Amino acid sequence: LAQVGGSSYPQSYTYHCVCPPFSGIACELLTMASTKRPCSPDAADIQPPRGSPTPGAPVDSGGVLEAGKVAVITGASSGIGRCTALRCAKLGMRVLLADIMEDDLKAVRGECIDAGAEPASIVAQVCDVTKEADVKKLKEVAFNTFKAVHFLMNNAAIQNNGKASAIEFLDRWKAVMDVNFWGVVHGCQFFVPDMIASGEKCVVVNTGSKQGITAPPGDTAYNCSKAAVKTLTEGLQHTLRNTPGCKVNAFLLVPGWTITMIGTKSNQRLQGDAWDPQSAQDERSYDGVADRSTAEAKLVARGAWPADRVVDTCFAAVNAGAPFYIICPDNETTVAQDQGRMQWAADDLIFRRVPLSRWSEQYKDEYAEVSKGFV
């Protein structure tokens, strides 16, 4: 008997087919080895030990979000980007606003100035993050105008509102990956080396999504883009912490259901002339009533968070230096529910369940029962 994971498994022999031209050699080697080693038990029967639930040590990122520092924010014309810009302006930071929506960008610049910022401290730059030349130009404007960048927020994103599975809408896939993934890559590639070279404390915040972690069915393209941002940002922080003398740190912002414009803008893009403005339910209007306060109240009542609360959570983490994973709850989903859903998704791999098992016929009843404990 072989001891594996604390259990005894009877020795048995397994032979594998291996593609030519090495099939004969491989089978001979396996035959020789089979007399010396048992087969592995079913992976689902092995429960790996878990490490301690000790949070990561804080990084030294305090002091980045303060008067005189420079922020660059993509996707700054609405939602989380807009609220981040306003918060930076109120702190007395110098801000470079970037977005593809020129009129909206100018409006946010005006809001920043109305909030007390000096006009010269707030610059609006039209930028398509999918284009290398645009992001390189954005960096030039930042360093030529303000001589530094201390806070970079790669936030620009689009989605398909649940309508882009793995086998359809190639154009939507390319559009989403170009903005959500390559836009963040461009920001990291073109800004971060200069931020490192400055020798100053700096922060990069990349906006991810819970859909990049639990991957609910529907908008698989969006899920993939945000999963890629998660992996990119993890790799970025690993690189930064292992770069001698580097004072730059990265954080992954993971909002919950947040009041923004992303759903409305996606409907406009996908529906074209058929889009009905009266159907919008976003940060600016709700069912034809164009009033921010009314829209926010209705969406908050349904479970969404105002973007300001996401910024509160993000800035608290940056000021404290932790956590790296800035996972935001909302008025619909608690922290405990988020934890449970993420654990369930990870266990799909460990237990060798079907993918996205929460939504499968085999596991949906079990999930419904287990998730009652996510409190």
GROMACS .gro file of C-alpha atoms in nm:
model
  375
    1LEU     CA    1   0.000   0.000   0.000
    2ALA     CA    2   0.113   0.353  -0.074
    3GLN     CA    3   0.047   0.634   0.172
    4VAL     CA    4  -0.091   0.938  -0.009
    5GLY     CA    5  -0.248   1.234   0.171
    6GLY     CA    6  -0.300   1.026   0.484
    7SER     CA    7  -0.497   0.753   0.300
    8SER     CA    8  -0.393   0.413   0.173
    9TYR     CA    9  -0.438   0.332  -0.192
   10PRO     CA   10  -0.380  -0.017  -0.338
   11GLN     CA   11  -0.107  -0.035  -0.591
   12SER     CA   12  -0.226  -0.056  -0.949
   13TYR     CA   13  -0.073  -0.002  -1.290
   14THR     CA   14  -0.183   0.247  -1.547
   15TYR     CA   15  -0.059   0.262  -1.906
   16HIS     CA   16  -0.085   0.574  -2.118
   17CYS     CA   17  -0.091   0.616  -2.493
   18VAL     CA   18   0.173   0.858  -2.612
   19CYS     CA   19   0.181   1.002  -2.962
   20PRO     CA   20   0.445   0.872  -3.205
   21PRO     CA   21   0.733   0.874  -3.272
   22PHE     CA   22   0.804   0.822  -2.900
   23SER     CA   23   0.514   0.591  -2.815
   24GLY     CA   24   0.725   0.274  -2.796
   25ILE     CA   25   0.990   0.433  -2.577
   26ALA     CA   26   0.737   0.597  -2.353
   27CYS     CA   27   0.539   0.280  -2.304
   28GLU     CA   28   0.855   0.085  -2.225
   29LEU     CA   29   0.958   0.341  -1.964
   30LEU     CA   30   0.612   0.340  -1.813
   31THR     CA   31   0.614  -0.039  -1.798
   32MET     CA   32   0.945  -0.035  -1.612
   33ALA     CA   33   0.826   0.234  -1.375
   34SER     CA   34   0.492   0.069  -1.311
   35THR     CA   35   0.652  -0.201  -1.101
   36LYS     CA   36   0.790   0.061  -0.862
   37ARG     CA   37   0.517   0.322  -0.815
   38PRO     CA   38   0.142   0.320  -0.750
   39CYS     CA   39  -0.104   0.516  -0.946
   40SER     CA   40  -0.221   0.847  -0.803
   41PRO     CA   41  -0.551   0.863  -0.617
   42ASP     CA   42  -0.837   1.071  -0.750
   43ALA     CA   43  -0.734   1.433  -0.712
   44ALA     CA   44  -1.071   1.522  -0.562
   45ASP     CA   45  -0.992   1.295  -0.265
   46ILE     CA   46  -0.677   1.487  -0.175
   47GLN     CA   47  -0.736   1.783   0.052
   48PRO     CA   48  -0.426   2.004   0.038
   49PRO     CA   49  -0.322   2.184   0.354
   50ARG     CA   50  -0.401   2.555   0.349
   51GLY     CA   51  -0.164   2.825   0.462
   52SER     CA   52  -0.244   3.055   0.749
   53PRO     CA   53  -0.496   3.336   0.684
   54THR     CA   54  -0.229   3.599   0.747
   55PRO     CA   55  -0.281   3.912   0.535
   56GLY     CA   56   0.007   4.037   0.323
   57ALA     CA   57   0.238   4.288   0.488
   58PRO     CA   58   0.161   4.649   0.394
   59VAL     CA   59   0.375   4.815   0.130
   60ASP     CA   60   0.509   5.167   0.163
   61SER     CA   61   0.254   5.359  -0.043
   62GLY     CA   62   0.137   5.617   0.208
   63GLY     CA   63   0.176   5.978   0.102
   64VAL     CA   64   0.111   5.918  -0.268
   65LEU     CA   65  -0.243   6.051  -0.249
   66GLU     CA   66  -0.176   6.400  -0.122
   67ALA     CA   67  -0.154   6.761  -0.236
   68GLY     CA   68   0.098   6.831  -0.509
   69LYS     CA   69   0.127   6.472  -0.629
   70VAL     CA   70   0.032   6.380  -0.987
   71ALA     CA   71  -0.245   6.141  -1.087
   72VAL     CA   72  -0.315   5.997  -1.431
   73ILE     CA   73  -0.656   5.832  -1.469
   74THR     CA   74  -0.788   5.652  -1.775
   75GLY     CA   75  -1.160   5.605  -1.816
   76ALA     CA   76  -1.193   5.936  -1.629
   77SER     CA   77  -1.510   6.065  -1.794
   78SER     CA   78  -1.754   5.866  -1.578
   79GLY     CA   79  -1.801   5.615  -1.300
   80ILE     CA   80  -1.507   5.515  -1.085
   81GLY     CA   81  -1.263   5.716  -1.297
   82ARG     CA   82  -1.465   6.035  -1.260
   83CYS     CA   83  -1.504   5.994  -0.884
   84THR     CA   84  -1.133   5.917  -0.848
   85ALA     CA   85  -1.049   6.233  -1.041
   86LEU     CA   86  -1.276   6.446  -0.823
   87ARG     CA   87  -1.126   6.295  -0.508
   88CYS     CA   88  -0.772   6.364  -0.629
   89ALA     CA   89  -0.866   6.721  -0.721
   90LYS     CA   90  -1.016   6.781  -0.376
   91LEU     CA   91  -0.694   6.653  -0.220
   92GLY     CA   92  -0.500   6.916  -0.412
   93MET     CA   93  -0.337   6.671  -0.650
   94ARG     CA   94  -0.256   6.757  -1.009
   95VAL     CA   95  -0.462   6.538  -1.239
   96LEU     CA   96  -0.436   6.426  -1.599
   97LEU     CA   97  -0.776   6.301  -1.715
   98ALA     CA   98  -0.782   6.054  -2.004
   99ASP     CA   99  -1.077   5.915  -2.195
  100ILE     CA  100  -1.205   5.867  -2.546
  101MET     CA  101  -1.522   6.069  -2.471
  102GLU     CA  102  -1.403   6.427  -2.523
  103ASP     CA  103  -1.716   6.616  -2.415
  104ASP     CA  104  -1.759   6.409  -2.101
  105LEU     CA  105  -1.390   6.454  -2.024
  106LYS     CA  106  -1.421   6.831  -2.045
  107ALA     CA  107  -1.722   6.816  -1.816
  108VAL     CA  108  -1.528   6.624  -1.551
  109ARG     CA  109  -1.244   6.874  -1.576
  110GLY     CA  110  -1.498   7.147  -1.507
  111GLU     CA  111  -1.627   6.954  -1.205
  112CYS     CA  112  -1.274   6.926  -1.068
  113ILE     CA  113  -1.222   7.300  -1.104
  114ASP     CA  114  -1.561   7.369  -0.944
  115ALA     CA  115  -1.448   7.151  -0.654
  116GLY     CA  116  -1.161   7.392  -0.590
  117ALA     CA  117  -0.877   7.273  -0.814
  118GLU     CA  118  -0.660   7.528  -0.992
  119PRO     CA  119  -0.740   7.518  -1.366
  120ALA     CA  120  -0.374   7.459  -1.453
  121SER     CA  121  -0.364   7.155  -1.227
  122ILE     CA  122  -0.633   6.965  -1.419
  123VAL     CA  123  -0.557   6.860  -1.777
  124ALA     CA  124  -0.790   6.665  -2.005
  125GLN     CA  125  -0.638   6.449  -2.279
  126VAL     CA  126  -0.839   6.251  -2.531
  127CYS     CA  127  -0.684   5.906  -2.534
  128ASP     CA  128  -0.779   5.574  -2.690
  129VAL     CA  129  -0.602   5.324  -2.463
  130THR     CA  130  -0.614   5.058  -2.733
  131LYS     CA  131  -0.363   5.261  -2.935
  132GLU     CA  132   0.001   5.255  -2.831
  133ALA     CA  133   0.061   5.598  -2.979
  134ASP     CA  134  -0.219   5.753  -2.774
  135VAL     CA  135  -0.091   5.610  -2.445
  136LYS     CA  136   0.266   5.712  -2.527
  137LYS     CA  137   0.136   6.062  -2.596
  138LEU     CA  138  -0.050   6.056  -2.265
  139LYS     CA  139   0.276   5.979  -2.087
  140GLU     CA  140   0.450   6.264  -2.269
  141VAL     CA  141   0.177   6.507  -2.169
  142ALA     CA  142   0.200   6.392  -1.806
  143PHE     CA  143   0.574   6.429  -1.775
  144ASN     CA  144   0.600   6.742  -1.988
  145THR     CA  145   0.322   6.915  -1.796
  146PHE     CA  146   0.373   6.791  -1.441
  147LYS     CA  147   0.726   6.641  -1.454
  148ALA     CA  148   0.613   6.329  -1.265
  149VAL     CA  149   0.344   6.064  -1.223
  150HIS     CA  150   0.281   5.933  -0.872
  151PHE     CA  151  -0.057   5.766  -0.914
  152LEU     CA  152  -0.157   5.578  -1.228
  153MET     CA  153  -0.505   5.433  -1.252
  154ASN     CA  154  -0.565   5.207  -1.550
  155ASN     CA  155  -0.942   5.212  -1.535
  156ALA     CA  156  -1.084   5.238  -1.888
  157ALA     CA  157  -1.316   4.947  -1.967
  158ILE     CA  158  -1.611   4.832  -2.175
  159GLN     CA  159  -1.837   4.527  -2.152
  160ASN     CA  160  -2.092   4.335  -2.359
  161ASN     CA  161  -2.370   4.319  -2.101
  162GLY     CA  162  -2.370   3.940  -2.088
  163LYS     CA  163  -2.368   3.891  -2.464
  164ALA     CA  164  -2.036   3.741  -2.576
  165SER     CA  165  -1.993   3.369  -2.527
  166ALA     CA  166  -1.684   3.174  -2.629
  167ILE     CA  167  -1.820   3.091  -2.975
  168GLU     CA  168  -1.976   3.415  -3.098
  169PHE     CA  169  -1.923   3.786  -3.158
  170LEU     CA  170  -1.553   3.789  -3.243
  171ASP     CA  171  -1.570   4.164  -3.294
  172ARG     CA  172  -1.692   4.212  -2.937
  173TRP     CA  173  -1.412   3.991  -2.809
  174LYS     CA  174  -1.150   4.197  -2.985
  175ALA     CA  175  -1.300   4.527  -2.869
  176VAL     CA  176  -1.320   4.418  -2.505
  177MET     CA  177  -0.972   4.269  -2.495
  178ASP     CA  178  -0.828   4.575  -2.668
  179VAL     CA  179  -0.969   4.818  -2.411
  180ASN     CA  180  -0.979   4.616  -2.090
  181PHE     CA  181  -0.658   4.417  -2.125
  182TRP     CA  182  -0.433   4.587  -2.378
  183GLY     CA  183  -0.527   4.929  -2.243
  184VAL     CA  184  -0.391   4.824  -1.904
  185VAL     CA  185  -0.082   4.665  -2.061
  186HIS     CA  186  -0.012   4.987  -2.248
  187GLY     CA  187  -0.044   5.190  -1.930
  188CYS     CA  188   0.194   4.963  -1.742
  189GLN     CA  189   0.447   4.936  -2.024
  190PHE     CA  190   0.470   5.306  -2.102
  191PHE     CA  191   0.432   5.465  -1.758
  192VAL     CA  192   0.576   5.229  -1.499
  193PRO     CA  193   0.942   5.228  -1.611
  194ASP     CA  194   0.952   5.607  -1.579
  195MET     CA  195   0.776   5.590  -1.243
  196ILE     CA  196   1.040   5.345  -1.121
  197ALA     CA  197   1.320   5.563  -1.258
  198SER     CA  198   1.187   5.866  -1.069
  199GLY     CA  199   1.293   5.712  -0.740
  200GLU     CA  200   0.974   5.842  -0.577
  201LYS     CA  201   0.695   5.651  -0.408
  202CYS     CA  202   0.431   5.575  -0.670
  203VAL     CA  203   0.123   5.359  -0.704
  204VAL     CA  204  -0.045   5.179  -0.994
  205VAL     CA  205  -0.410   5.078  -0.953
  206ASN     CA  206  -0.554   4.850  -1.219
  207THR     CA  207  -0.931   4.808  -1.220
  208GLY     CA  208  -1.037   4.445  -1.235
  209SER     CA  209  -1.371   4.279  -1.167
  210LYS     CA  210  -1.521   3.998  -0.964
  211GLN     CA  211  -1.619   3.853  -1.300
  212GLY     CA  212  -1.248   3.801  -1.361
  213ILE     CA  213  -1.241   3.576  -1.053
  214THR     CA  214  -1.570   3.384  -1.047
  215ALA     CA  215  -1.642   3.411  -1.423
  216PRO     CA  216  -2.024   3.395  -1.436
  217PRO     CA  217  -2.166   3.273  -1.769
  218GLY     CA  218  -2.268   3.522  -2.035
  219ASP     CA  219  -2.001   3.779  -2.110
  220THR     CA  220  -1.709   3.539  -2.134
  221ALA     CA  221  -1.510   3.799  -2.325
  222TYR     CA  222  -1.537   4.048  -2.039
  223ASN     CA  223  -1.454   3.776  -1.784
  224CYS     CA  224  -1.140   3.684  -1.976
  225SER     CA  225  -1.029   4.046  -2.003
  226LYS     CA  226  -1.064   4.102  -1.630
  227ALA     CA  227  -0.903   3.768  -1.542
  228ALA     CA  228  -0.611   3.881  -1.755
  229VAL     CA  229  -0.595   4.214  -1.567
  230LYS     CA  230  -0.583   4.022  -1.238
  231THR     CA  231  -0.294   3.806  -1.358
  232LEU     CA  232  -0.115   4.107  -1.508
  233THR     CA  233  -0.142   4.308  -1.187
  234GLU     CA  234  -0.023   4.018  -0.971
  235GLY     CA  235   0.277   3.981  -1.198
  236LEU     CA  236   0.337   4.355  -1.195
  237GLN     CA  237   0.348   4.373  -0.816
  238HIS     CA  238   0.580   4.072  -0.805
  239THR     CA  239   0.814   4.245  -1.049
  240LEU     CA  240   0.803   4.572  -0.858
  241ARG     CA  241   0.878   4.418  -0.519
  242ASN     CA  242   1.175   4.234  -0.667
  243THR     CA  243   1.321   4.536  -0.847
  244PRO     CA  244   1.611   4.679  -0.641
  245GLY     CA  245   1.544   5.031  -0.520
  246CYS     CA  246   1.193   5.036  -0.663
  247LYS     CA  247   0.941   5.251  -0.472
  248VAL     CA  248   0.644   5.172  -0.698
  249ASN     CA  249   0.365   4.941  -0.585
  250ALA     CA  250   0.059   4.802  -0.760
  251PHE     CA  251  -0.293   4.725  -0.638
  252LEU     CA  252  -0.582   4.538  -0.799
  253LEU     CA  253  -0.914   4.717  -0.753
  254VAL     CA  254  -1.208   4.475  -0.768
  255PRO     CA  255  -1.538   4.664  -0.755
  256GLY     CA  256  -1.872   4.505  -0.685
  257TRP     CA  257  -2.192   4.629  -0.845
  258THR     CA  258  -2.111   4.995  -0.892
  259ILE     CA  259  -2.312   5.285  -1.029
  260THR     CA  260  -2.132   5.387  -1.350
  261MET     CA  261  -2.199   5.439  -1.720
  262ILE     CA  262  -2.046   5.113  -1.846
  263GLY     CA  263  -2.378   4.932  -1.900
  264THR     CA  264  -2.540   5.221  -2.082
  265LYS     CA  265  -2.237   5.286  -2.301
  266SER     CA  266  -2.225   4.916  -2.387
  267ASN     CA  267  -2.592   4.917  -2.487
  268GLN     CA  268  -2.530   5.222  -2.705
  269ARG     CA  269  -2.238   5.046  -2.872
  270LEU     CA  270  -2.416   4.714  -2.920
  271GLN     CA  271  -2.764   4.841  -3.013
  272GLY     CA  272  -2.667   5.138  -3.228
  273ASP     CA  273  -2.967   5.334  -3.358
  274ALA     CA  274  -3.206   5.095  -3.185
  275TRP     CA  275  -3.088   5.206  -2.840
  276ASP     CA  276  -3.356   5.384  -2.638
  277PRO     CA  277  -3.220   5.657  -2.406
  278GLN     CA  278  -3.527   5.614  -2.188
  279SER     CA  279  -3.403   5.265  -2.096
  280ALA     CA  280  -3.083   5.393  -1.934
  281GLN     CA  281  -3.027   5.314  -1.568
  282ASP     CA  282  -2.692   5.462  -1.481
  283GLU     CA  283  -2.514   5.733  -1.282
  284ARG     CA  284  -2.674   6.013  -1.483
  285SER     CA  285  -3.032   5.901  -1.541
  286TYR     CA  286  -3.286   5.633  -1.456
  287ASP     CA  287  -3.576   5.538  -1.682
  288GLY     CA  288  -3.583   5.877  -1.850
  289VAL     CA  289  -3.525   6.091  -1.539
  290ALA     CA  290  -3.195   6.272  -1.598
  291ASP     CA  291  -3.093   6.343  -1.240
  292ARG     CA  292  -2.785   6.201  -1.067
  293SER     CA  293  -2.937   6.197  -0.719
  294THR     CA  294  -3.253   6.020  -0.833
  295ALA     CA  295  -3.057   5.764  -1.034
  296GLU     CA  296  -2.820   5.694  -0.746
  297ALA     CA  297  -3.103   5.650  -0.496
  298LYS     CA  298  -3.283   5.400  -0.717
  299LEU     CA  299  -2.970   5.197  -0.793
  300VAL     CA  300  -2.855   5.198  -0.431
  301ALA     CA  301  -3.199   5.066  -0.331
  302ARG     CA  302  -3.149   4.779  -0.575
  303GLY     CA  303  -2.809   4.693  -0.428
  304ALA     CA  304  -2.543   4.897  -0.612
  305TRP     CA  305  -2.267   5.101  -0.451
  306PRO     CA  306  -2.205   5.463  -0.552
  307ALA     CA  307  -1.865   5.494  -0.720
  308ASP     CA  308  -1.754   5.719  -0.434
  309ARG     CA  309  -1.764   5.423  -0.197
  310VAL     CA  310  -1.536   5.225  -0.426
  311VAL     CA  311  -1.295   5.520  -0.424
  312ASP     CA  312  -1.317   5.533  -0.043
  313THR     CA  313  -1.215   5.167  -0.026
  314CYS     CA  314  -0.941   5.207  -0.287
  315PHE     CA  315  -0.783   5.513  -0.128
  316ALA     CA  316  -0.795   5.358   0.220
  317ALA     CA  317  -0.600   5.057   0.090
  318VAL     CA  318  -0.343   5.272  -0.090
  319ASN     CA  319  -0.291   5.492   0.214
  320ALA     CA  320  -0.255   5.188   0.439
  321GLY     CA  321  -0.038   4.995   0.193
  322ALA     CA  322  -0.274   4.695   0.199
  323PRO     CA  323  -0.453   4.489   0.088
  324PHE     CA  324  -0.325   4.432  -0.263
  325TYR     CA  325  -0.661   4.280  -0.356
  326ILE     CA  326  -0.902   4.568  -0.297
  327ILE     CA  327  -1.224   4.368  -0.316
  328CYS     CA  328  -1.531   4.586  -0.267
  329PRO     CA  329  -1.865   4.460  -0.141
  330ASP     CA  330  -2.185   4.642  -0.234
  331ASN     CA  331  -2.538   4.675  -0.102
  332GLU     CA  332  -2.633   4.341  -0.258
  333THR     CA  333  -2.328   4.124  -0.189
  334THR     CA  334  -2.155   4.098   0.148
  335VAL     CA  335  -1.789   4.030   0.215
  336ALA     CA  336  -1.883   3.682   0.336
  337GLN     CA  337  -2.069   3.611   0.013
  338ASP     CA  338  -1.771   3.727  -0.191
  339GLN     CA  339  -1.540   3.502   0.009
  340GLY     CA  340  -1.771   3.204  -0.030
  341ARG     CA  341  -1.813   3.253  -0.404
  342MET     CA  342  -1.440   3.287  -0.461
  343GLN     CA  343  -1.371   2.975  -0.253
  344TRP     CA  344  -1.635   2.780  -0.445
  345ALA     CA  345  -1.480   2.887  -0.776
  346ALA     CA  346  -1.133   2.781  -0.660
  347ASP     CA  347  -1.270   2.449  -0.541
  348ASP     CA  348  -1.396   2.375  -0.892
  349LEU     CA  349  -1.030   2.312  -0.974
  350ILE     CA  350  -0.937   2.136  -0.650
  351PHE     CA  351  -1.239   1.903  -0.651
  352ARG     CA  352  -1.230   1.855  -1.029
  353ARG     CA  353  -1.592   1.967  -1.058
  354VAL     CA  354  -1.739   2.079  -1.388
  355PRO     CA  355  -1.639   2.436  -1.478
  356LEU     CA  356  -1.864   2.714  -1.349
  357SER     CA  357  -2.029   2.451  -1.134
  358ARG     CA  358  -2.246   2.706  -0.951
  359TRP     CA  359  -2.455   2.731  -1.265
  360SER     CA  360  -2.454   2.360  -1.359
  361GLU     CA  361  -2.739   2.113  -1.318
  362GLN     CA  362  -2.511   1.880  -1.124
  363TYR     CA  363  -2.410   2.128  -0.856
  364LYS     CA  364  -2.664   2.410  -0.851
  365ASP     CA  365  -2.869   2.260  -0.567
  366GLU     CA  366  -2.559   2.189  -0.361
  367TYR     CA  367  -2.436   2.543  -0.419
  368ALA     CA  368  -2.773   2.685  -0.317
  369GLU     CA  369  -2.750   2.495   0.012
  370VAL     CA  370  -2.382   2.569   0.079
  371SER     CA  371  -2.420   2.937  -0.006
  372LYS     CA  372  -2.673   2.977   0.277
  373GLY     CA  373  -2.365   2.969   0.500
  374PHE     CA  374  -2.205   3.265   0.321
  375VAL     CA  375  -2.306   3.507   0.594
   0.00000   0.00000   0.00000
